[in-house]
CSV table of C-alpha atoms and ligand atoms in Angstrom, one decimal:
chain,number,residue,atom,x,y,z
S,1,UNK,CA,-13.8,9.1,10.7
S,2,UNK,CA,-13.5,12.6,9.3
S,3,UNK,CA,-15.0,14.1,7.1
S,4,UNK,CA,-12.5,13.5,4.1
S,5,UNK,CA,-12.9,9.9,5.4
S,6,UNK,CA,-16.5,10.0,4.4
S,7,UNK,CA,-15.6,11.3,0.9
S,8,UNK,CA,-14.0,7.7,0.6
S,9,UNK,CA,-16.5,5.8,1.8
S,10,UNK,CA,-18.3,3.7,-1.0
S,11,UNK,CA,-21.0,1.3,-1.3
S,12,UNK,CA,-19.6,-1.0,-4.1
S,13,UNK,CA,-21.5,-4.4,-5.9
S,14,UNK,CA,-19.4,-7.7,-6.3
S,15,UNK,CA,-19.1,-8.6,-9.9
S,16,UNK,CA,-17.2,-11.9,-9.7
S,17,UNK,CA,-15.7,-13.6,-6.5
S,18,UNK,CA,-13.7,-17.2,-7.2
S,19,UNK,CA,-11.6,-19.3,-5.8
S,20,UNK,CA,-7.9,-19.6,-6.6
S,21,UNK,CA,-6.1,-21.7,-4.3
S,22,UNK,CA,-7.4,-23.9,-1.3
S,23,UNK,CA,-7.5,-20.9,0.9
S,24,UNK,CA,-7.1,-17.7,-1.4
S,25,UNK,CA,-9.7,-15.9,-3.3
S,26,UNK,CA,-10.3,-13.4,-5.9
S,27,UNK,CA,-12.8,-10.5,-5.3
S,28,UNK,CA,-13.8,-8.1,-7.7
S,29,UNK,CA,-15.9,-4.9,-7.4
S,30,UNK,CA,-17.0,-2.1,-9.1
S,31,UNK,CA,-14.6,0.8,-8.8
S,32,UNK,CA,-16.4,3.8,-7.5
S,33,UNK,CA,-16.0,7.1,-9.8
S,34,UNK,CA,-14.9,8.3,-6.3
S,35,UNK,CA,-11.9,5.7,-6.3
S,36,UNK,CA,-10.3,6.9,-9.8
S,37,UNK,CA,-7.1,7.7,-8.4
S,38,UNK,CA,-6.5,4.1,-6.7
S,39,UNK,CA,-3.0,3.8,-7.5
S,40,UNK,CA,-0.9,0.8,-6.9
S,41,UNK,CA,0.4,0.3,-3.7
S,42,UNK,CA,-2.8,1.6,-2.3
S,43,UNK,CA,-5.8,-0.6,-0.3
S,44,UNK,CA,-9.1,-0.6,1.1
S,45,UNK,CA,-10.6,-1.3,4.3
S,46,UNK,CA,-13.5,-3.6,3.6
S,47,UNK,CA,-17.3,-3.8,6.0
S,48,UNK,CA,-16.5,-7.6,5.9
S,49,UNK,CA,-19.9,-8.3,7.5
S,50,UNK,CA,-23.3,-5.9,8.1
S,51,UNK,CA,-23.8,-7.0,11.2
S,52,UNK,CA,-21.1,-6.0,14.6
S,53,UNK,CA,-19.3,-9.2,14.4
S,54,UNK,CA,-16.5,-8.4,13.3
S,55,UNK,CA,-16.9,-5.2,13.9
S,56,UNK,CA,-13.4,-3.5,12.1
S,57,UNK,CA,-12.9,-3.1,8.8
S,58,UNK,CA,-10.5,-5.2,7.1
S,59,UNK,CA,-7.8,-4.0,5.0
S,60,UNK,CA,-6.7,-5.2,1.4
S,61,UNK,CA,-4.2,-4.3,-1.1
S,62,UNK,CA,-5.3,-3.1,-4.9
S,63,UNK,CA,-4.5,-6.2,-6.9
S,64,UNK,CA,-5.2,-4.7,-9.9
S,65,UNK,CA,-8.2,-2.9,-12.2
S,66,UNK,CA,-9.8,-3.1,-15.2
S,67,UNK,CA,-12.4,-2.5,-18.0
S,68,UNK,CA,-15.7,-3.7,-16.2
S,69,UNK,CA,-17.3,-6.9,-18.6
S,70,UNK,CA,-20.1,-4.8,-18.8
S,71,UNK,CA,-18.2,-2.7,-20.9
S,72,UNK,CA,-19.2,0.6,-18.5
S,73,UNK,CA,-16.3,1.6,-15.8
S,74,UNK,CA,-13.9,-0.2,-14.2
S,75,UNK,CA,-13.7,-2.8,-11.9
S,76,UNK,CA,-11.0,-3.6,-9.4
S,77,UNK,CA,-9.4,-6.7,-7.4
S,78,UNK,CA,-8.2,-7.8,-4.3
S,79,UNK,CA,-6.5,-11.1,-4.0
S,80,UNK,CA,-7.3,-12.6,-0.2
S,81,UNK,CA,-6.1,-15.9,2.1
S,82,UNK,CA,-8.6,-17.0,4.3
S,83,UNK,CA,-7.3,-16.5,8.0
S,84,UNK,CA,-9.8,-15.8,10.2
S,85,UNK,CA,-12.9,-14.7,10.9
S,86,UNK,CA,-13.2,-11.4,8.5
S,87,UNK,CA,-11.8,-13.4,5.8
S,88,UNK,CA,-14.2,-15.8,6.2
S,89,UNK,CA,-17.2,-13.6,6.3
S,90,UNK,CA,-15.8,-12.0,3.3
S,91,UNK,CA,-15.1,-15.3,1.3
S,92,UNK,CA,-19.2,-16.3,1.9
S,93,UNK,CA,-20.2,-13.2,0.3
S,94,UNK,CA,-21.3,-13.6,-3.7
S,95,UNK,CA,-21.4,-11.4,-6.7
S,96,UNK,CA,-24.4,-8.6,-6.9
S,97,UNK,CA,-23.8,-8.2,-3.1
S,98,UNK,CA,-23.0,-4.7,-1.9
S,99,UNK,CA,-20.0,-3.8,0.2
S,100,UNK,CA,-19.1,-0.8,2.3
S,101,UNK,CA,-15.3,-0.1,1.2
S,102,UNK,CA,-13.0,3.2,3.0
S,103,UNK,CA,-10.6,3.9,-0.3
S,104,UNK,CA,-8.5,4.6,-1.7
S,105,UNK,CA,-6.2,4.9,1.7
S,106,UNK,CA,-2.7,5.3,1.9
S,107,UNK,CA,0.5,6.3,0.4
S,108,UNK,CA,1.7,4.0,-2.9
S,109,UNK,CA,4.5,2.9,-5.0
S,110,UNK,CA,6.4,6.0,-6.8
S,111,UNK,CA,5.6,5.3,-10.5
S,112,UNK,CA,6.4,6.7,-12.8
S,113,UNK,CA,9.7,7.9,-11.8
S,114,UNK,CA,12.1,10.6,-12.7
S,115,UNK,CA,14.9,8.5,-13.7
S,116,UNK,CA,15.3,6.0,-16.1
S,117,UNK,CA,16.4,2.8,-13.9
S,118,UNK,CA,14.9,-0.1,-14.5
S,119,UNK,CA,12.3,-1.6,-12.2
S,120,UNK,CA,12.6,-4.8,-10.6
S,121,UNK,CA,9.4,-6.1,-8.5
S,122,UNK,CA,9.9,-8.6,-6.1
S,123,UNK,CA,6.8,-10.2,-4.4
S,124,UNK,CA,6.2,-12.7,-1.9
S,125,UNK,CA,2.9,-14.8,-1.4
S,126,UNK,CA,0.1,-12.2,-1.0
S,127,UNK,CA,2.9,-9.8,-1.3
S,128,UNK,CA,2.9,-10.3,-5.3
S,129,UNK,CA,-0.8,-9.2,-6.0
S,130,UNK,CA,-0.3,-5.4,-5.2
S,131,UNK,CA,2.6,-5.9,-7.7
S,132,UNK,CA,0.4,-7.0,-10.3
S,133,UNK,CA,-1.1,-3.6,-10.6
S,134,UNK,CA,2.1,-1.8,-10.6
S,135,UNK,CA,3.4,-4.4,-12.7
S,136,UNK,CA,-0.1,-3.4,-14.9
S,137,UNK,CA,0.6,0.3,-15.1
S,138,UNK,CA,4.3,0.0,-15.8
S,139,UNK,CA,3.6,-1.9,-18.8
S,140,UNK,CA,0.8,0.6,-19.6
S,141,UNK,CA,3.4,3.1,-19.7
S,142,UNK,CA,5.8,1.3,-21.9
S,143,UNK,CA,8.0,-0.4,-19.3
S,144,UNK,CA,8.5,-4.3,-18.7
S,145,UNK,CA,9.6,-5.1,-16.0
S,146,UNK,CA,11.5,-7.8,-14.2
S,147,UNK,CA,9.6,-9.6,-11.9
S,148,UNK,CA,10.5,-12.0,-8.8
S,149,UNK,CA,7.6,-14.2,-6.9
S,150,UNK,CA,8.3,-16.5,-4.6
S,151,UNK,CA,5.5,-18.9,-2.9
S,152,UNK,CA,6.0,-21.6,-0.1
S,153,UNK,CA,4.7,-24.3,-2.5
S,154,UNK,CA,2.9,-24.5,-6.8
S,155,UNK,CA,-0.6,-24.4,-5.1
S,156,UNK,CA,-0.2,-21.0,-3.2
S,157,UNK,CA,1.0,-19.2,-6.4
S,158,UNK,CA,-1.0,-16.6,-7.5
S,159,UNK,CA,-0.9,-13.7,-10.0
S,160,UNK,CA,1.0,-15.9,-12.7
S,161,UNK,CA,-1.9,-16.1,-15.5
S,162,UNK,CA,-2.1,-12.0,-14.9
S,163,UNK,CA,1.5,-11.3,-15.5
S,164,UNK,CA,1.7,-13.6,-18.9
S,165,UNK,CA,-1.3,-11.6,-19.7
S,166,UNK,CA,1.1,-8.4,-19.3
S,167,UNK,CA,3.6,-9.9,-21.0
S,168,UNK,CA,5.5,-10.1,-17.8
S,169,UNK,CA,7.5,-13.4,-17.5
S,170,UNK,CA,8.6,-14.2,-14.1
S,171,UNK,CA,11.0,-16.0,-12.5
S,172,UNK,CA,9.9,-17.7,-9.8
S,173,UNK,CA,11.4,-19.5,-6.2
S,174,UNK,CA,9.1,-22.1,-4.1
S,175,UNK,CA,10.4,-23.0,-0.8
S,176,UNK,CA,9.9,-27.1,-2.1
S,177,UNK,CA,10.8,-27.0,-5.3
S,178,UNK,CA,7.2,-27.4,-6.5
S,179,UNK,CA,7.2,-24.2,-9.1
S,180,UNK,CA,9.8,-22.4,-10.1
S,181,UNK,CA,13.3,-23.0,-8.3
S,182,UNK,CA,13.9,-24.5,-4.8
S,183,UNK,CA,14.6,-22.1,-2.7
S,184,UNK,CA,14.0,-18.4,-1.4
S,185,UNK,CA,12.8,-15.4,-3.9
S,186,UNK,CA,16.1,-13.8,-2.7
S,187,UNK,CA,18.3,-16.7,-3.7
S,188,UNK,CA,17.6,-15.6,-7.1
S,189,UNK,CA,18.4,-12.0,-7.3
S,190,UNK,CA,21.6,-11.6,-8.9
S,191,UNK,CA,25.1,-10.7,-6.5
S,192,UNK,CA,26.1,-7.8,-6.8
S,193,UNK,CA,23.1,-6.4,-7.6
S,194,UNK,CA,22.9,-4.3,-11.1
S,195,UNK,CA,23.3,-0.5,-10.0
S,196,UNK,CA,21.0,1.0,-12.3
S,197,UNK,CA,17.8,-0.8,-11.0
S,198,UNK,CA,14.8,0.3,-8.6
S,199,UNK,CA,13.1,-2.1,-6.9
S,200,UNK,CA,9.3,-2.5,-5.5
S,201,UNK,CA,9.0,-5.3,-2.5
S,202,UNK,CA,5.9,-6.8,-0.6
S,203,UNK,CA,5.7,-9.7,1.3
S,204,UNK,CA,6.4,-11.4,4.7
S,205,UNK,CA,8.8,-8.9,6.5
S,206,UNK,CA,12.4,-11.2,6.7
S,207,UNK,CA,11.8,-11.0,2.4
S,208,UNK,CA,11.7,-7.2,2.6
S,209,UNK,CA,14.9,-6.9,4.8
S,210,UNK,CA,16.5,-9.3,2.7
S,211,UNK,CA,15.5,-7.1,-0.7
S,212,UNK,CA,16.1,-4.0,1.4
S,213,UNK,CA,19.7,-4.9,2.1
S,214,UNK,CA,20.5,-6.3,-1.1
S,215,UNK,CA,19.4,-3.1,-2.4
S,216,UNK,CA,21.6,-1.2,0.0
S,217,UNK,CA,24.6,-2.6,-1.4
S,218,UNK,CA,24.5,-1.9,-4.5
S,219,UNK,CA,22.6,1.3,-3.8
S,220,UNK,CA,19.6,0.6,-5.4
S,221,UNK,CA,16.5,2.9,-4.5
S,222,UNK,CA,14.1,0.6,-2.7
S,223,UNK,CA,10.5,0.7,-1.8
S,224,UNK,CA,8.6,-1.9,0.5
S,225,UNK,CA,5.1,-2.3,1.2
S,226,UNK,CA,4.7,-2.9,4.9
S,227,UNK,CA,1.7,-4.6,7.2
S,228,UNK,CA,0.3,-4.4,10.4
S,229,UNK,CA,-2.8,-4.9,12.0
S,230,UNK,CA,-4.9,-2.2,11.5
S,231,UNK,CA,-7.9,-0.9,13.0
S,232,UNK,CA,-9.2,2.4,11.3
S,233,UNK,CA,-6.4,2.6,8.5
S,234,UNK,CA,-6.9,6.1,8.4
S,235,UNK,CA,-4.4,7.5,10.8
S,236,UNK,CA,-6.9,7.9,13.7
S,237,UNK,CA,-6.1,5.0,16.2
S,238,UNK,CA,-2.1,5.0,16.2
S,239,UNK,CA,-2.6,1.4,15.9
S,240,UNK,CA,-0.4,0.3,13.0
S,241,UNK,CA,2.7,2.6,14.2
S,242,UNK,CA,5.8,1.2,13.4
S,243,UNK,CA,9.1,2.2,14.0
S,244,UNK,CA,11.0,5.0,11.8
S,245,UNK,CA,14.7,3.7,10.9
S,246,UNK,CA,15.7,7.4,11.1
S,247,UNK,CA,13.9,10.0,14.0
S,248,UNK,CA,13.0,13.1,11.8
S,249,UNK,CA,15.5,15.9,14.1
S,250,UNK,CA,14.0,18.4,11.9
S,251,UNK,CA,10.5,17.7,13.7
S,252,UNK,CA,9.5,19.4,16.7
S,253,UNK,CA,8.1,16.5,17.8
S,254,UNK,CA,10.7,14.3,17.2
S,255,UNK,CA,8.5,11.3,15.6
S,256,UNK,CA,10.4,8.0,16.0
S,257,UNK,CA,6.8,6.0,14.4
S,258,UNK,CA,5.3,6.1,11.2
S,259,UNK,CA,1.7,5.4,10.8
S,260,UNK,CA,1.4,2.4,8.0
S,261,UNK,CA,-2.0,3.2,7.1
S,262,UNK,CA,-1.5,6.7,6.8
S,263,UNK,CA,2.1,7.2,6.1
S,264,UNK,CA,2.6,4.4,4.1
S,265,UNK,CA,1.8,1.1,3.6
S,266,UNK,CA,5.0,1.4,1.1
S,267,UNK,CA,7.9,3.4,2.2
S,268,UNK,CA,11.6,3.6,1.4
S,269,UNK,CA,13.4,0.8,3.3
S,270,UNK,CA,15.6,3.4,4.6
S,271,UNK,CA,12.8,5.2,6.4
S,272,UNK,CA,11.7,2.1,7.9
S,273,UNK,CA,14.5,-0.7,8.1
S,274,UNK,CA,17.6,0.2,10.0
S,275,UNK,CA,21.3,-0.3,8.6
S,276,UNK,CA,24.6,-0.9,10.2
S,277,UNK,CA,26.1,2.6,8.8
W,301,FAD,C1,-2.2,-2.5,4.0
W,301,FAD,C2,-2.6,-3.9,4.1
W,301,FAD,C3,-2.9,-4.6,3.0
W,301,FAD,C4,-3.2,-6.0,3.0
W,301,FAD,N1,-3.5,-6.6,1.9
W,301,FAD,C5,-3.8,-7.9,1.9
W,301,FAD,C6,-4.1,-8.6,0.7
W,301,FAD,O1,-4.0,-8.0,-0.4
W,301,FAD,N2,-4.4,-9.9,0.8
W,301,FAD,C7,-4.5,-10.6,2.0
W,301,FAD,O2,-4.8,-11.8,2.0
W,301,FAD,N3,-4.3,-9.9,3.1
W,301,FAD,C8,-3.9,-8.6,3.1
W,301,FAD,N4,-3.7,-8.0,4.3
W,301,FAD,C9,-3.9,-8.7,5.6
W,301,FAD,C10,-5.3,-8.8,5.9
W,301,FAD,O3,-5.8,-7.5,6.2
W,301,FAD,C11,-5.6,-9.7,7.1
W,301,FAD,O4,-5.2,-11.0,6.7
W,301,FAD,C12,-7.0,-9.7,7.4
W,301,FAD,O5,-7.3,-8.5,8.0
W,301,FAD,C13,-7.3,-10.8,8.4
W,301,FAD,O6,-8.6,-10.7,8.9
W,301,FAD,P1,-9.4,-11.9,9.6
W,301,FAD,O7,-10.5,-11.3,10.4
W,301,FAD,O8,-9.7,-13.0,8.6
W,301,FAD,O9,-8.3,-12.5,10.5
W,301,FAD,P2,-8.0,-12.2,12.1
W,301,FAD,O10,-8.9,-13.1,12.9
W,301,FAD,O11,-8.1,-10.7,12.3
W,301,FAD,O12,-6.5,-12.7,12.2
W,301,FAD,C14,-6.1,-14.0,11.8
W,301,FAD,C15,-4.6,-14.1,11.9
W,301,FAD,O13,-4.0,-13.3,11.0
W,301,FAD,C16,-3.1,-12.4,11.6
W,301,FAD,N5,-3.2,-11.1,11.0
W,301,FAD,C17,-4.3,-10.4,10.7
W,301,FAD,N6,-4.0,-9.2,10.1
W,301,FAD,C18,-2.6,-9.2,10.0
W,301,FAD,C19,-1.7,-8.2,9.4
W,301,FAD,N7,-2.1,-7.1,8.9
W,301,FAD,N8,-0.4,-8.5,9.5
W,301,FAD,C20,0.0,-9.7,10.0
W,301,FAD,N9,-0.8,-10.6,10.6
W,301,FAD,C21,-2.1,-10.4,10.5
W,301,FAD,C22,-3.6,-12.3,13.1
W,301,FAD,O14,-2.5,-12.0,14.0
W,301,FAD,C23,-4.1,-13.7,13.3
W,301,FAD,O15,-3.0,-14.6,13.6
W,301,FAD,C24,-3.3,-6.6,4.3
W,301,FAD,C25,-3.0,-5.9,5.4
W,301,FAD,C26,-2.7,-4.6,5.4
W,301,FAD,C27,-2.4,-3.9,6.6
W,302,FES,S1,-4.8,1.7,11.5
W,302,FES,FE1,-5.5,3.4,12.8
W,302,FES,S2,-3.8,4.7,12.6
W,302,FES,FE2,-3.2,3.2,11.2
C-alpha cells in the first residue's frame, strides 16, 4: 500500500449486523470522518478476519449511509451473500467488533449530472444495493427515480423496504414468478427505449450487456458497475484488469485494460463493453 492508501485505512466498530435472506446479510459500521466523501458507486476492502486466513481483503460495495442511532455521525452499509470463506468469517463477526476497512476506493456513479435526463437504475441481485445509495442521494437532491430490480426468486430480494422508505417504488422481475413479474429485469424495460433517460446498472455481467445495449439504441448515456476478483483494490496488483472496449491511441502506452478497482468499478458501457459499430 502507499501512502495515500494508509490515509484510507480505518479501524471501524460494527453497530448492527442481521440477517436478511438465507444467505445475505446486512452490515453496518461507523463511517470514519476519513470516509466523508464515500460516494455511491464506491466500496471497501474489508480485514474479514485478524488472523492470515484469509489473508486478502474483501471488497464490498457502499449500500448506503445514514444518521448513526446514536444520533453522533453516520453510519454506513454493505449488503453481503455468503460465498465462501471471507464471507463467512465476516458473517460470524457481531456488533461492537472492530474492523480494518481500505475506503473509500474507486471511481463512482456520475451524480449529479449536467443534464436534465431522467435517471433510470437498473439492479440485479447484489447488483441493486449500491443503487440504493444512489438511489438515496438522488432523492436527497430532489430527483425520483425509476428503479428496475430483478432477483432469481422473492427470498433473494433485497433493498425493497429501503427504496419504499425513499419513496422509490420499483418494479420488479423474478426469474420464477415469485415477486414481481416472471421473467428477466430486461424484459421489462420499455422497446424503444425513451431517449431522454440515463441509466445506472449493477449486477451479474449478461444484465449489464443487455442494459448496455438497450441503452445504445436509443442512445442513452449508460454507466455499469463492474466486478472482478480483486486482490489489493487499489491499483497495485493488476489483478482485476479487464478489457477496454476502445484502446486509448492518444496513450503512449497504448492501454487495452482498465483496472476495476482503480479505474472503475463503474464505467461507461462504452469504455468497457464492445459494440458492432
Ligand atoms: C467492487 C466490488 C464490489 C462488490 N460488492 C459486493 C457486495 O456489495 N455484496 C456482495 O455480496 N459481494 C460483493 N462483491 C463480491 C465479493 O467481494 C465476493 O463475493 C467476496 O469477496 C467473496 O469472498 P469469499 O472469501 O467469501 O469467497 P471466495 O472463497 O473468495 O469465493 C467464493 C466464490 O465466489 C466467487 N467470487 C468471489 N469474488 C468474486 C467476484 N468479485 N466476482 C465474481 N465472482 C467472485 C469465486 O470465484 C468463488 O466461486 C463485490 C466485488 C467487487 C469487486
Ligand atoms: S485489485 Fe489490485 S489492481 Fe485492482
Amino acid at each position: 500500500m502507499c501512502q495515500d492508501d494508509n490515509k484510507r485505512q480505518f479501524i471501524t466498530r460494527i453497530t448492527s449486523h442481521r440477517q436478511l435472506t438465507r444467505d445475505i446479510w446486512e452490515l453496518r459500521c461507523d463511517l470514519p470522518s476519513g470516509m466523508l466523501s464515500a460516494s455511491p458507486g464506491q466500496f471497501v476492502m474489508i480485514e474479514v478476519s485478524p488472523s492470515l486466513q484469509p489473508f486478502l481483503r474483501r471488497p464490498f460495495s457502499i449500500a448506503y449511509r445514514q444518521p448513526a442511532p446514536s444520533g453522533k455521525g453516520e453510519e454506513f452499509a454493505v449488503i453481503y451473500r455468503v460465498v465462501g470463506e471471507g464471507t463467512r468469517r465476516l458473517k460470524s463477526l457481531s456488533p461492537g467488533d472492530e474492523v480494518n476497512i481500505i475506503g473509500p476506493l474507486g471511481r463512482g456513479f456520475t451524480w449529479p449530472r449536467r443534464d436534465d435526463r431522467r435517471p433510470v437504475l437498473i439492479g440485479g441481485g447484489l447488483g441493486v444495493p449500491p443503487l440504493l445509495f444512489l438511489a438515496q442521494r438522488m432523492v436527497a437532491s430532489g430527483v425520483v427515480p425509476q428503479f428496475f430490480a430483478g432477483f432469481t426468486r422473492a427470498d433473494q430480494a433485497v433493498g425493497l423496504d429501503m427504496l419504499s422508505e425513499l419513496g422509490v417504488v420499483p418494479v420488479v422481475a423474478t426469474d420464477d414468478g415469485s415477486l414481481g413479474r416472471r421473467g428477466l429485469v430486461t424484459e421489462l424495460l420499455p422497446d424503444p427505449p425513451p431517449g431522454d433517460l440515463c441509466v445506472y446498472s449493477c449486477g451479474p455481467l449478461p444484465m449489464l450487456q443487455a442494459v448496455a445495449s438497450w441503452c445504445r439504441t436509443g442512445r442513452i448515456p449508460c454507466e455499469v458497475s463492474l466486478e472482478n476478483r480483486m486482490a489489493c483494490g487499489v491499483g497495485a496488483c493488476l489483478g482485476c484488469a479487464w478489457p477496454a472496449a476502445v484502446p486509448e491511441s492518444h496513450d503512449r502506452d497504448s492501454r487495452r485494460y482498465v483496472l476495476i478497482c482503480k479505474d472503475g468499478p463503474v464505467f461507461a458501457a462504452e469504455e468497457v463493453f464492445a459494440f458492432d459499430r
